[in-house]
CSV table of C-alpha atoms in Angstrom, one decimal:
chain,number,residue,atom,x,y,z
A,821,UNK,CA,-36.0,-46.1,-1.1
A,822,UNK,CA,-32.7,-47.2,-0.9
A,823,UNK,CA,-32.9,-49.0,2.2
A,824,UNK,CA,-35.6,-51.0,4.2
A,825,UNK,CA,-36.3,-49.9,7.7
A,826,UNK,CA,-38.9,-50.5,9.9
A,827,UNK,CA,-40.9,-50.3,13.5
A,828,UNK,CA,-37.2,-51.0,15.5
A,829,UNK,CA,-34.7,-49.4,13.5
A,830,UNK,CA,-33.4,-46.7,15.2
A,831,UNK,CA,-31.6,-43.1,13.9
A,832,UNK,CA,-28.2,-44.5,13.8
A,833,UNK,CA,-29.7,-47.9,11.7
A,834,UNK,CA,-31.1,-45.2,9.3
A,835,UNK,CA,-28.0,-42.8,9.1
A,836,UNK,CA,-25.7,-45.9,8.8
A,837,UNK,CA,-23.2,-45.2,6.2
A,838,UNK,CA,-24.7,-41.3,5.6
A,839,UNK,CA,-22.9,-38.3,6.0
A,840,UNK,CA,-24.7,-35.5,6.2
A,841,UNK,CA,-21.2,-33.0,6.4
A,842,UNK,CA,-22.4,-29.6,4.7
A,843,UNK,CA,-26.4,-30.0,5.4
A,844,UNK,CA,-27.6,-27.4,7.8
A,845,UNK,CA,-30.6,-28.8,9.6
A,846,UNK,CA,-32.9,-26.7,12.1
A,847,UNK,CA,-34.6,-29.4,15.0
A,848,UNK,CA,-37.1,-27.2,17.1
A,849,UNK,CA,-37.7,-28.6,20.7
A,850,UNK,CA,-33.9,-30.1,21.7
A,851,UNK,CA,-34.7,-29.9,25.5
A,852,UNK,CA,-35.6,-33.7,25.7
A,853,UNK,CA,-37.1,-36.2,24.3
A,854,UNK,CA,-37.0,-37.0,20.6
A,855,UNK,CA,-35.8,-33.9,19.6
A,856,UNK,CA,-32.5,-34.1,21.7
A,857,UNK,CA,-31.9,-37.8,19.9
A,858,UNK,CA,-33.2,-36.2,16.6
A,859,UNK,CA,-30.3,-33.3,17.1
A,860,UNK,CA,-27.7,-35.7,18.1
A,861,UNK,CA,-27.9,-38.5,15.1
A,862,UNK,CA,-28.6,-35.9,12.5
A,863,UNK,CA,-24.8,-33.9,13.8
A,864,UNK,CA,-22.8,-37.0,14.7
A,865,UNK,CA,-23.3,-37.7,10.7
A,866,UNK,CA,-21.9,-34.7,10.2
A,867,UNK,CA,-24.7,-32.0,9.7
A,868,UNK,CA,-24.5,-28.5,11.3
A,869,UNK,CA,-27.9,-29.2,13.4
A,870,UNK,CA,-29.9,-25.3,14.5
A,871,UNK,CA,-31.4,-26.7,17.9
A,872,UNK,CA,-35.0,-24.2,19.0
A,873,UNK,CA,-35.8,-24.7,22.7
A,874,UNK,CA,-37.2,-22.4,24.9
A,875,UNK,CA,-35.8,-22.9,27.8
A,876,UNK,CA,-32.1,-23.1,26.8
A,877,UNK,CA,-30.4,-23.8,30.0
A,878,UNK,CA,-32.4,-26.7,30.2
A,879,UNK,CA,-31.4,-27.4,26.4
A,880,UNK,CA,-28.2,-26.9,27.4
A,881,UNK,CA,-28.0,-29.1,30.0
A,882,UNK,CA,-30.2,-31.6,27.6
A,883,UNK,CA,-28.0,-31.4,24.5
A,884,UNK,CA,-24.4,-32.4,25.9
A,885,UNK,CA,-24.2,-35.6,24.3
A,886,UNK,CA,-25.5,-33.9,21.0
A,887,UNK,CA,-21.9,-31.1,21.5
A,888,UNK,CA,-19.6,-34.4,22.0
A,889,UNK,CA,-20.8,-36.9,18.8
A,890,UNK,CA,-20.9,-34.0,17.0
A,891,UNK,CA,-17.4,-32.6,17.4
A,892,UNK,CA,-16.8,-36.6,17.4
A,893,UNK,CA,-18.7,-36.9,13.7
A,894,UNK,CA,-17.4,-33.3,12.4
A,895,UNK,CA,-20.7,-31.9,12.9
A,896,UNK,CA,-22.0,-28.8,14.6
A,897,UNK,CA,-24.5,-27.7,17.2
A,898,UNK,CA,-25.8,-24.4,18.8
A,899,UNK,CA,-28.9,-23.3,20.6
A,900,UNK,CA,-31.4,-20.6,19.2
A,901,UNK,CA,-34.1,-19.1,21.6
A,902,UNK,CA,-37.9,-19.8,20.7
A,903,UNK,CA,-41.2,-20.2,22.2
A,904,UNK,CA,-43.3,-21.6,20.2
A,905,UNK,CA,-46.8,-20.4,22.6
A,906,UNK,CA,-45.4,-16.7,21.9
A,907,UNK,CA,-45.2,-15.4,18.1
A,908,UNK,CA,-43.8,-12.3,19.0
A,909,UNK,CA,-40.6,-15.0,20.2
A,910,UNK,CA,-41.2,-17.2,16.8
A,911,UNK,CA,-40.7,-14.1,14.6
A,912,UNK,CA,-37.5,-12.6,16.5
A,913,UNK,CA,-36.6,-16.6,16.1
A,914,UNK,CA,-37.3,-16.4,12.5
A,915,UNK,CA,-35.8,-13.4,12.2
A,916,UNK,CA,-32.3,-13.8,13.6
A,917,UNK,CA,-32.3,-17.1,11.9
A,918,UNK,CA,-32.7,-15.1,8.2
A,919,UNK,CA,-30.2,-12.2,9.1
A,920,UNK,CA,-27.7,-14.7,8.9
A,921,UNK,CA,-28.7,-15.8,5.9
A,922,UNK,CA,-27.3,-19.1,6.1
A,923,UNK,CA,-29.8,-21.8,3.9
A,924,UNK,CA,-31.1,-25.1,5.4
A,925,UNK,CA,-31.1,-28.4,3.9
A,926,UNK,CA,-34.1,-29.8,6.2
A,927,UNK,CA,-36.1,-28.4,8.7
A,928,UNK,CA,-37.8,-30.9,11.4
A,929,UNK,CA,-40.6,-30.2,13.1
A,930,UNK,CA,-40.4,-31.4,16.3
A,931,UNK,CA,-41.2,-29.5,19.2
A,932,UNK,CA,-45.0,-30.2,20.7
A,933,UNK,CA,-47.2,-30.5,24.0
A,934,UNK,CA,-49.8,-33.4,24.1
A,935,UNK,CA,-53.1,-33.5,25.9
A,936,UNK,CA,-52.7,-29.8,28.3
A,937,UNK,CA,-55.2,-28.8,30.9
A,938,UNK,CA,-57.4,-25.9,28.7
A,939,UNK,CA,-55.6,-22.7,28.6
A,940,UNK,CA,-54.4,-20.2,26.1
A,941,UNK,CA,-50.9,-19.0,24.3
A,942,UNK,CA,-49.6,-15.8,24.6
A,943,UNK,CA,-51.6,-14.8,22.0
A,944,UNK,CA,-54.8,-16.2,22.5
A,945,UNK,CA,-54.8,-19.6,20.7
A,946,UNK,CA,-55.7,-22.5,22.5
A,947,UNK,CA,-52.1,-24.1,23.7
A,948,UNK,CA,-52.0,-27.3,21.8
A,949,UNK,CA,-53.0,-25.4,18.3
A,950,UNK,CA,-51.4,-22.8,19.2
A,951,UNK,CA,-48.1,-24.7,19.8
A,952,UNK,CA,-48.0,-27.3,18.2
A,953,UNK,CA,-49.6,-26.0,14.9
A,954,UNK,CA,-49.8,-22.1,14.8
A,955,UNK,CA,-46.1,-21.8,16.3
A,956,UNK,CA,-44.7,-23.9,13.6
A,957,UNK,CA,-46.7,-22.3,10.6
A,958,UNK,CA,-45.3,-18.8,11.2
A,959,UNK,CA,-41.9,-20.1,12.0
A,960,UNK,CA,-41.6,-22.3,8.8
A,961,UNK,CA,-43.3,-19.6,6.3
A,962,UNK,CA,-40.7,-16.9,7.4
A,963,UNK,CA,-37.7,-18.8,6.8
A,964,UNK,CA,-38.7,-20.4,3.9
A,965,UNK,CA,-36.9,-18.3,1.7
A,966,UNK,CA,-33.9,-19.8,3.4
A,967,UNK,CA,-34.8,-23.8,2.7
A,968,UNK,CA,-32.3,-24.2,-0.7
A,969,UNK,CA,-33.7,-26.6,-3.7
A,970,UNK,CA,-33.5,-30.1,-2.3
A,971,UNK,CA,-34.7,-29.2,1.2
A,972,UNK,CA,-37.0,-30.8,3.0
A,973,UNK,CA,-39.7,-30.0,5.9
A,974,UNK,CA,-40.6,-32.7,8.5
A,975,UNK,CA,-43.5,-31.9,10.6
A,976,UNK,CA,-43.6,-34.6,13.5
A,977,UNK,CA,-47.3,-35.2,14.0
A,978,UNK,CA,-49.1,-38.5,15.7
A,979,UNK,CA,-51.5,-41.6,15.6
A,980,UNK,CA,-53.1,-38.9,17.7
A,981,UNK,CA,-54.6,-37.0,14.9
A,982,UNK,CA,-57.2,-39.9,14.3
A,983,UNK,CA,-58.7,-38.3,17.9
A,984,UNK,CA,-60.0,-35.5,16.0
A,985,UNK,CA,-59.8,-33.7,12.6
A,986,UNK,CA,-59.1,-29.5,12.8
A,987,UNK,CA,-62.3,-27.8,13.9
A,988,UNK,CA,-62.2,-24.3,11.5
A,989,UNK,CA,-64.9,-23.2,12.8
A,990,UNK,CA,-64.0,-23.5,16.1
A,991,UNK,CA,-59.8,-23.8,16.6
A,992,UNK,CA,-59.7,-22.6,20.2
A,993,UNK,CA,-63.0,-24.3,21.8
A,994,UNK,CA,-64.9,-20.9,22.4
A,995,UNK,CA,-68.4,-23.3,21.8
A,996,UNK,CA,-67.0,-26.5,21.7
A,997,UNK,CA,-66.5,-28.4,25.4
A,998,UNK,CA,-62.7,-29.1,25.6
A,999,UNK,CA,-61.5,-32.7,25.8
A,1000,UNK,CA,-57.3,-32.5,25.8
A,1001,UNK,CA,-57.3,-35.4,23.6
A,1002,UNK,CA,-59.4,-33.9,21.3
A,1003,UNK,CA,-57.2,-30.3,20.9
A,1004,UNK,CA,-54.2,-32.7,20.5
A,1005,UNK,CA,-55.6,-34.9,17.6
A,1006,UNK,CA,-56.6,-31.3,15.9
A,1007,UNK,CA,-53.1,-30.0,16.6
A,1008,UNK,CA,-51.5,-33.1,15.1
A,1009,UNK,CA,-54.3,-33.5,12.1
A,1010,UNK,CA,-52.6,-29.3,11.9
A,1011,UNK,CA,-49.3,-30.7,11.6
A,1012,UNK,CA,-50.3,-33.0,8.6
A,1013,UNK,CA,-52.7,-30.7,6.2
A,1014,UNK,CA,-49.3,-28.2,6.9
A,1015,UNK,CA,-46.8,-30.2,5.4
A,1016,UNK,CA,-49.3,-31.3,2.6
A,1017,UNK,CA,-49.9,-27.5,1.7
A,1018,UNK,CA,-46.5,-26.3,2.4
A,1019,UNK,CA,-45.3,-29.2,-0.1
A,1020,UNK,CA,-47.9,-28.5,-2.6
A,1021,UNK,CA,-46.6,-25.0,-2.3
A,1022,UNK,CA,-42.9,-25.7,-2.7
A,1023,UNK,CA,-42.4,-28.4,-4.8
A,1024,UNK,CA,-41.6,-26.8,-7.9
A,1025,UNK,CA,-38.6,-25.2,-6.7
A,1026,UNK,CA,-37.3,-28.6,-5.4
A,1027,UNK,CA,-38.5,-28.3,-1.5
A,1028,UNK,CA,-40.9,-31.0,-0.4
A,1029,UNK,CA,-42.6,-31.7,3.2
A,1030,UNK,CA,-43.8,-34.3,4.7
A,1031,UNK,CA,-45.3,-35.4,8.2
A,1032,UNK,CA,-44.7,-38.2,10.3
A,1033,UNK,CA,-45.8,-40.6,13.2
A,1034,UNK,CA,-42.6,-41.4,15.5
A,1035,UNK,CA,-44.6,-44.2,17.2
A,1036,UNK,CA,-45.5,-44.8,21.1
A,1037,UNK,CA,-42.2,-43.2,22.9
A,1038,UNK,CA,-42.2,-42.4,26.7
A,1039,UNK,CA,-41.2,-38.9,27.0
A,1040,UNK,CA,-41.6,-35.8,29.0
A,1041,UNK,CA,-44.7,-35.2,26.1
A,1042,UNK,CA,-46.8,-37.4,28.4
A,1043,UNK,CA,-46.4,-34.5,31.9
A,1044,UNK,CA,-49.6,-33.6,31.9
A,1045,UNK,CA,-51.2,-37.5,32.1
A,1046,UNK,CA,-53.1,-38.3,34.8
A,1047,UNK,CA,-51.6,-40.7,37.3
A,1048,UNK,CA,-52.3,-44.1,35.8
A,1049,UNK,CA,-53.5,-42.6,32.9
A,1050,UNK,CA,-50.8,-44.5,30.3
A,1051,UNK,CA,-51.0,-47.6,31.8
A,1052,UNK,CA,-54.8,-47.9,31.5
A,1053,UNK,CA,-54.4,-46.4,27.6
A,1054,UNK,CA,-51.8,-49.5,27.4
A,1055,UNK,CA,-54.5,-51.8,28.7
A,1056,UNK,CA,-57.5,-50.7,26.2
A,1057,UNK,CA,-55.0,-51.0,23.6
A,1058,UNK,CA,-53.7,-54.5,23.9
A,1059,UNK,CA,-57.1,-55.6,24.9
A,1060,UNK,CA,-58.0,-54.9,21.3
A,1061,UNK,CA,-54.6,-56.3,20.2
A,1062,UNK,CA,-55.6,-59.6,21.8
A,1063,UNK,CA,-59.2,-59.9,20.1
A,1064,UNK,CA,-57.3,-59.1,16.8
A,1065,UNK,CA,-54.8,-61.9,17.3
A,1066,UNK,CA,-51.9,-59.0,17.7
A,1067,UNK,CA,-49.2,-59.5,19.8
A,1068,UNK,CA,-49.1,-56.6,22.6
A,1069,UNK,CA,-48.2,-53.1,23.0
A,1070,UNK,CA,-44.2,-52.1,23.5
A,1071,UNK,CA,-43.3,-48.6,23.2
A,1072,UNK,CA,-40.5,-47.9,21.2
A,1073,UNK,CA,-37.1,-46.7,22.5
A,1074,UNK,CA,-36.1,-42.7,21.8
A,1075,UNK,CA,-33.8,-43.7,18.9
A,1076,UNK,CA,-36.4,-45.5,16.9
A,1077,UNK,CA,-39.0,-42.9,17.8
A,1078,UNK,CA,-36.3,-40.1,16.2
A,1079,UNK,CA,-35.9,-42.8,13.6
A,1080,UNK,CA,-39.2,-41.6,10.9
A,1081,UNK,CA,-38.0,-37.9,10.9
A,1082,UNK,CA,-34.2,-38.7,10.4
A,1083,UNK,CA,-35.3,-41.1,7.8
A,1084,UNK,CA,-38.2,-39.0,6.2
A,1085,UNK,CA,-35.6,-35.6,6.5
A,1086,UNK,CA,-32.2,-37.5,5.5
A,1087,UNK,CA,-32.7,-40.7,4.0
A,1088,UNK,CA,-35.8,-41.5,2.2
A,1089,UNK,CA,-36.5,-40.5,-1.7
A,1090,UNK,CA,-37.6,-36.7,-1.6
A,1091,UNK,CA,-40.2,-38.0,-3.9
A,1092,UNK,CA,-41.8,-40.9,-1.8
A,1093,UNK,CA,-42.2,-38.8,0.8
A,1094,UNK,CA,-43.3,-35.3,-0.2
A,1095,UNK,CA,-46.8,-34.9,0.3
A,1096,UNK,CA,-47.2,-37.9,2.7
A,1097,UNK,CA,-47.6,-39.0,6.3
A,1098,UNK,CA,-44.9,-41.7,7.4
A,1099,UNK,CA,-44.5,-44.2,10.1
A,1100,UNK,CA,-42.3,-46.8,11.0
A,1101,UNK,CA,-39.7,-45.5,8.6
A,1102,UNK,CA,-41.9,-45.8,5.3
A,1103,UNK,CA,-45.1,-43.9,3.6
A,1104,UNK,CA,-48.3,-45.0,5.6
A,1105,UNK,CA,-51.8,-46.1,3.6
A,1106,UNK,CA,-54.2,-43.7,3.7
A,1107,UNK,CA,-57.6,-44.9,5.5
A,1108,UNK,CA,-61.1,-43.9,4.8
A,1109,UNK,CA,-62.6,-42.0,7.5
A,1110,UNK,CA,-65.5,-44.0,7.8
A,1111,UNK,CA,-63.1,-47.4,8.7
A,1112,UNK,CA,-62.4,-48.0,11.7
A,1113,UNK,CA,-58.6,-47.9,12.9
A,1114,UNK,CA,-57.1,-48.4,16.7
A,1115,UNK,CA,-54.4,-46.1,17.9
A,1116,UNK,CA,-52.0,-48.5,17.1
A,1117,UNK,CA,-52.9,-49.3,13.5
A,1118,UNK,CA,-51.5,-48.3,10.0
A,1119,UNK,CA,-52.6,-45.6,8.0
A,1120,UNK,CA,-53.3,-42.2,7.8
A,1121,UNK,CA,-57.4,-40.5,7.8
A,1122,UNK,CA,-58.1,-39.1,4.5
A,1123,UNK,CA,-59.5,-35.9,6.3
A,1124,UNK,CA,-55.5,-35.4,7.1
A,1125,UNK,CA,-54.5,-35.7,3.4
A,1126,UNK,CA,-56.8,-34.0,2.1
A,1127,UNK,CA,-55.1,-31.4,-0.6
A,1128,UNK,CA,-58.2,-29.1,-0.6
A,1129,UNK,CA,-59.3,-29.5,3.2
A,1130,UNK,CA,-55.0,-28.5,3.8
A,1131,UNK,CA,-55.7,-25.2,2.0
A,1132,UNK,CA,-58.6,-24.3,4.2
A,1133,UNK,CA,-56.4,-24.8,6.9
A,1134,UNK,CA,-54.0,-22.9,5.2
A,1135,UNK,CA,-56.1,-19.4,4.7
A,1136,UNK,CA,-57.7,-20.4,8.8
A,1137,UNK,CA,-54.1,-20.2,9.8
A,1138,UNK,CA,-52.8,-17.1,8.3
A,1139,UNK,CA,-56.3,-15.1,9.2
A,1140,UNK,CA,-55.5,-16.2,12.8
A,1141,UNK,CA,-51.9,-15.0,13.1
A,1142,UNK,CA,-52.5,-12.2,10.8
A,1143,UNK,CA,-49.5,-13.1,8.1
A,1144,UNK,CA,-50.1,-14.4,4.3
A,1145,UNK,CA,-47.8,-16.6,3.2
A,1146,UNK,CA,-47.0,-17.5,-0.8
């Protein structure tokens, strides 16, 4: 690593003397939130940032900042369509993304729903898999014949995924009660065992992957809480900070929750961080699954590292979308 960040640096900390003028980057989910802050650092350095939203006159709307540092930092921006809960919109995504035939440097992960009433995708998946997981693994496999030796994938998952390892037996709760919590912490263990396989995958031609934790941010990810529902997580959380002898809670600001994924995509050693989960801008310990951890600890489970458990994963996701990917 060439630098030290941490917990409070923030994207422009991390980007701080970087120019990034001739990478192409694609950011999905630029309609708020991390990924609009993501978008913006990544082009006022000078990249040529490929935002994915699906609804682009919100994105639009959301991204104006992003247009004015990046014509101020010789970067570029523009808007492609894609909807994630539909794969008929990730492939025609994909697809008008390889016509051009125009290569990426990294490829960030971003776009995601968190704890959704039960309900389904357009095809069939239960939403948070579905989304978060499913929507990204077709969209990454099809265009990566367009990430160019030295690129990177960054696949924003969460502390979340200690709620729940992947269920392949059952991904979309047909037998097992659904808890939101639980689907999210199996979407984001998805995001993980992903990057581990697609890195194991690509490595040798000089493309690695990585996953990582952005921290506890306030954004539009938390719509579907119930009312009070943050502040009593808040509450459990620094109760158990307090027996510890921790100081308490404080969510982090947009810019250093955007920080890990600018830093893990633009920054950080390609070979630090292939393979790994990150947090707080550096490579996180990995934690037995039998130790106990809080939401607000270190570490990664082993279950989301695991190199053979991310190939079952692998062969789960490609017999549910019906595509095989090399």
């Amino acid at each position: 690593m060439t630098q030290t960040f941490g917990a409070s640096s923030t994207t422009d900390d991390v980007l701080s003397g970087v120019s990034l003028k001739g990478k192409r980057v694609l950011v999905t989910g630029v309609s708020a939130g991390l990924g609009v802050e993501t978008a913006r650092a990544l082009a006022a350095h000078g990249a040529h940032v490929v935002g994915a939203a699906r609804n682009l006159e919100k994105a639009e709307h959301a991204t104006a900042q992003v247009r004015a540092d990046a014509e101020q930092g010789g970067g570029r921006f523009e808007l492609v369509a894609l909807d994630l809960a539909d794969l008929g919109s990730v492939r025609a995504c994909a697809d008008k993304l390889n016509a051009t035939g125009l290569p990426f440097d990294l490829v960030i992960a971003n776009a995601g729903v968190m704890a959704t009433p039960f309900g389904h995708t357009k095809d069939g998946f239960e939403t948070q898999f579905g989304t978060n997981h499913l929507g990204h693994f077709v969209l990454v496999n099809r265009i990566a014949g367009l990430m160019r030796a030295g690129a990177r994938l960054v696949n924003v998952s969460s502390a979340g995924h200690r709620f729940a390892d992947v269920d392949l037996n059952d991904p979309n709760f047909e037998h097992t009660p659904y808890d939101p919590f639980i689907a999210y912490g199996r979407s984001k263990t998805a995001n993980i065992l992903f990057a581990i396989a697609f890195d194991a995958r690509h490595r040798a031609r000089g493309v690695r992957a990585a996953a990582v934790h952005p921290g506890g941010i306030l954004t539009e990810l938390t719509r579907y809480m119930p009312a009070g529902g943050i502040e009593a997580m808040v509450a459990r959380i620094n109760e158990q900070a307090a027996a510890e002898g921790k100081p308490p809670f404080r969510f982090k600001t947009i810019p250093q929750g955007a920080a890990t994924s600018v830093w893990a995509g633009a920054e950080a050693e390609a070979d630090a961080i292939g393979g790994h989960y990150c947090e707080d801008c550096h490579v996180s310990p990995v934690v037995p699954d039998d130790q106990p951890i809080s939401l607000v600890s270190a570490g990664v489970r082993a279950y989301a590292v695991d190199p053979a458990h991310a190939e079952a994963l692998w062969a789960k996701s490609e017999a549910m979308v019906g595509e095989k990917f090399s």
